[in-house]
Amino acid sequence: GAVVSQHPSRVICKSGTSVKIECRSLDFQATTMFWYRQFPKQSLMLMATSNEGSKATYEQGVEKDKFLINHASLTLSTLTVTSAHPEDSSFYICSATYRGRDTGELFFGEGSRLTVL
Amino acid sequence: GESVGLHLPTLSVQEGDNSIINCAYSNSASDYFIWYKQESGKGPQFIIDIRSNMDKRQGQRVTVLLNKTVKHLSLQIAATQPGDSAVYFCAERVNQAGTALIFGKGTTLSVSS
């Protein structure tokens, strides 16, 4: 159980366009979702925390107007990279947990690799 | 902000050897720690976790040790196999359940036959 699915797994777009990445919890209700970004050979860096029905909380240095996060339902969160530029090319990974879970384990999606040309 | 660091960026071992991957964390308030394995192009995969009120936890072929005195975490893999080759991250949770995990820099484990 506790499967998190991301789509698309790979996306290539032109500079200046917007890209939406979906993160779904398939067999549980994700009350909280987290978005991470990972550059090549680096660690996962937390971008934002999203609670269902609330505005996302962004980490310092992450532009909320550029990385739009929507968590409108308990099984879906979306990350939209607006006006993407080559420096936004990265591996974006979502993770999720649910209220009342007594461990800190997060369930991770398989990631979405964004390439901006 | 808080950070979790790893001592060595790479570790190379022979198949069948035991591997030890180390991690130093900085926040004494962290109450939960996890080791994740990440294969190329994939998301992190849970290996083993440990709460701050424990100092050792064993799984199948893996053991996690926690030394709160020196804020050190280690992952021991017994009889390492080529399939264990991946990047290993330790992650810590600061404060309560439902909060994000903060990841360390990662150690690349290479297992040769």
PDB file of N, CA and C in Angstrom, chain B residues 1-2 5-6 13 15-16 19 26 30-31 42 69 83 94-95 97 99 103 108-110:
ATOM      1  N   GLY B   1      19.230  26.807   7.560  1.00  0.00           N
ATOM      2  CA  GLY B   1      18.338  25.818   8.134  1.00  0.00           C
ATOM      3  C   GLY B   1      19.099  24.588   8.568  1.00  0.00           C
ATOM      4  N   GLU B   2      18.375  23.599   9.059  1.00  0.00           N
ATOM      5  CA  GLU B   2      19.036  22.372   9.510  1.00  0.00           C
ATOM      6  C   GLU B   2      19.540  21.598   8.309  1.00  0.00           C
ATOM      7  N   GLY B   5      24.323  15.800   6.960  1.00  0.00           N
ATOM      8  CA  GLY B   5      25.431  15.572   6.046  1.00  0.00           C
ATOM      9  C   GLY B   5      25.944  14.168   6.110  1.00  0.00           C
ATOM     10  N   LEU B   6      26.608  13.749   5.072  1.00  0.00           N
ATOM     11  CA  LEU B   6      27.209  12.432   4.990  1.00  0.00           C
ATOM     12  C   LEU B   6      28.710  12.576   4.949  1.00  0.00           C
ATOM     13  N   VAL B  13      32.664  -1.186  -2.722  1.00  0.00           N
ATOM     14  CA  VAL B  13      32.870  -2.437  -2.000  1.00  0.00           C
ATOM     15  C   VAL B  13      32.772  -3.608  -2.966  1.00  0.00           C
ATOM     16  N   GLU B  15      31.312  -7.413  -3.789  1.00  0.00           N
ATOM     17  CA  GLU B  15      30.121  -8.210  -3.489  1.00  0.00           C
ATOM     18  C   GLU B  15      30.404  -9.144  -2.318  1.00  0.00           C
ATOM     19  N   GLY B  16      29.499  -9.183  -1.376  1.00  0.00           N
ATOM     20  CA  GLY B  16      29.657 -10.043  -0.211  1.00  0.00           C
ATOM     21  C   GLY B  16      30.222  -9.328   1.006  1.00  0.00           C
ATOM     22  N   SER B  19      28.836  -3.226   4.152  1.00  0.00           N
ATOM     23  CA  SER B  19      28.991  -1.801   3.862  1.00  0.00           C
ATOM     24  C   SER B  19      28.510  -0.982   5.047  1.00  0.00           C
ATOM     25  N   SER B  26      22.650  17.610  12.342  1.00  0.00           N
ATOM     26  CA  SER B  26      23.014  18.794  13.114  1.00  0.00           C
ATOM     27  C   SER B  26      21.968  19.211  14.133  1.00  0.00           C
ATOM     28  N   SER B  30      15.782  16.703  16.259  1.00  0.00           N
ATOM     29  CA  SER B  30      15.238  15.715  15.323  1.00  0.00           C
ATOM     30  C   SER B  30      14.827  14.460  16.068  1.00  0.00           C
ATOM     31  N   ASP B  31      13.627  13.964  15.772  1.00  0.00           N
ATOM     32  CA  ASP B  31      13.103  12.841  16.536  1.00  0.00           C
ATOM     33  C   ASP B  31      12.936  11.573  15.718  1.00  0.00           C
ATOM     34  N   LYS B  42      14.969   7.503 -10.399  1.00  0.00           N
ATOM     35  CA  LYS B  42      13.806   7.070  -9.634  1.00  0.00           C
ATOM     36  C   LYS B  42      13.665   7.860  -8.349  1.00  0.00           C
ATOM     37  N   THR B  69      24.554  11.238  21.113  1.00  0.00           N
ATOM     38  CA  THR B  69      25.581  12.019  21.803  1.00  0.00           C
ATOM     39  C   THR B  69      26.412  12.814  20.808  1.00  0.00           C
ATOM     40  N   GLY B  83      22.916  -5.391  -6.588  1.00  0.00           N
ATOM     41  CA  GLY B  83      21.640  -4.684  -6.594  1.00  0.00           C
ATOM     42  C   GLY B  83      21.531  -3.608  -5.534  1.00  0.00           C
ATOM     43  N   VAL B  94      12.481  17.007  11.856  1.00  0.00           N
ATOM     44  CA  VAL B  94      12.576  17.904  13.006  1.00  0.00           C
ATOM     45  C   VAL B  94      11.166  18.148  13.512  1.00  0.00           C
ATOM     46  N   ASN B  95      10.949  17.909  14.745  1.00  0.00           N
ATOM     47  CA  ASN B  95       9.648  18.112  15.378  1.00  0.00           C
ATOM     48  C   ASN B  95       8.697  16.961  15.137  1.00  0.00           C
ATOM     49  N   ALA B  97       5.158  14.649  13.775  1.00  0.00           N
ATOM     50  CA  ALA B  97       4.675  13.907  12.619  1.00  0.00           C
ATOM     51  C   ALA B  97       3.980  14.847  11.645  1.00  0.00           C
ATOM     52  N   THR B  99       5.542  16.579   9.338  1.00  0.00           N
ATOM     53  CA  THR B  99       6.458  17.562   8.804  1.00  0.00           C
ATOM     54  C   THR B  99       7.405  16.902   7.803  1.00  0.00           C
ATOM     55  N   PHE B 103      16.911  16.094   3.907  1.00  0.00           N
ATOM     56  CA  PHE B 103      17.823  15.098   3.395  1.00  0.00           C
ATOM     57  C   PHE B 103      19.283  15.517   3.482  1.00  0.00           C
ATOM     58  N   THR B 108      27.123   7.544  -2.711  1.00  0.00           N
ATOM     59  CA  THR B 108      26.952   6.608  -3.829  1.00  0.00           C
ATOM     60  C   THR B 108      27.681   5.325  -3.498  1.00  0.00           C
ATOM     61  N   LEU B 109      26.920   4.243  -3.405  1.00  0.00           N
ATOM     62  CA  LEU B 109      27.490   2.930  -3.122  1.00  0.00           C
ATOM     63  C   LEU B 109      27.649   2.167  -4.429  1.00  0.00           C
ATOM     64  N   SER B 110      28.858   1.715  -4.688  1.00  0.00           N
ATOM     65  CA  SER B 110      29.141   0.915  -5.885  1.00  0.00           C
ATOM     66  C   SER B 110      29.611  -0.459  -5.436  1.00  0.00           C
TER      67      SER B 110
END
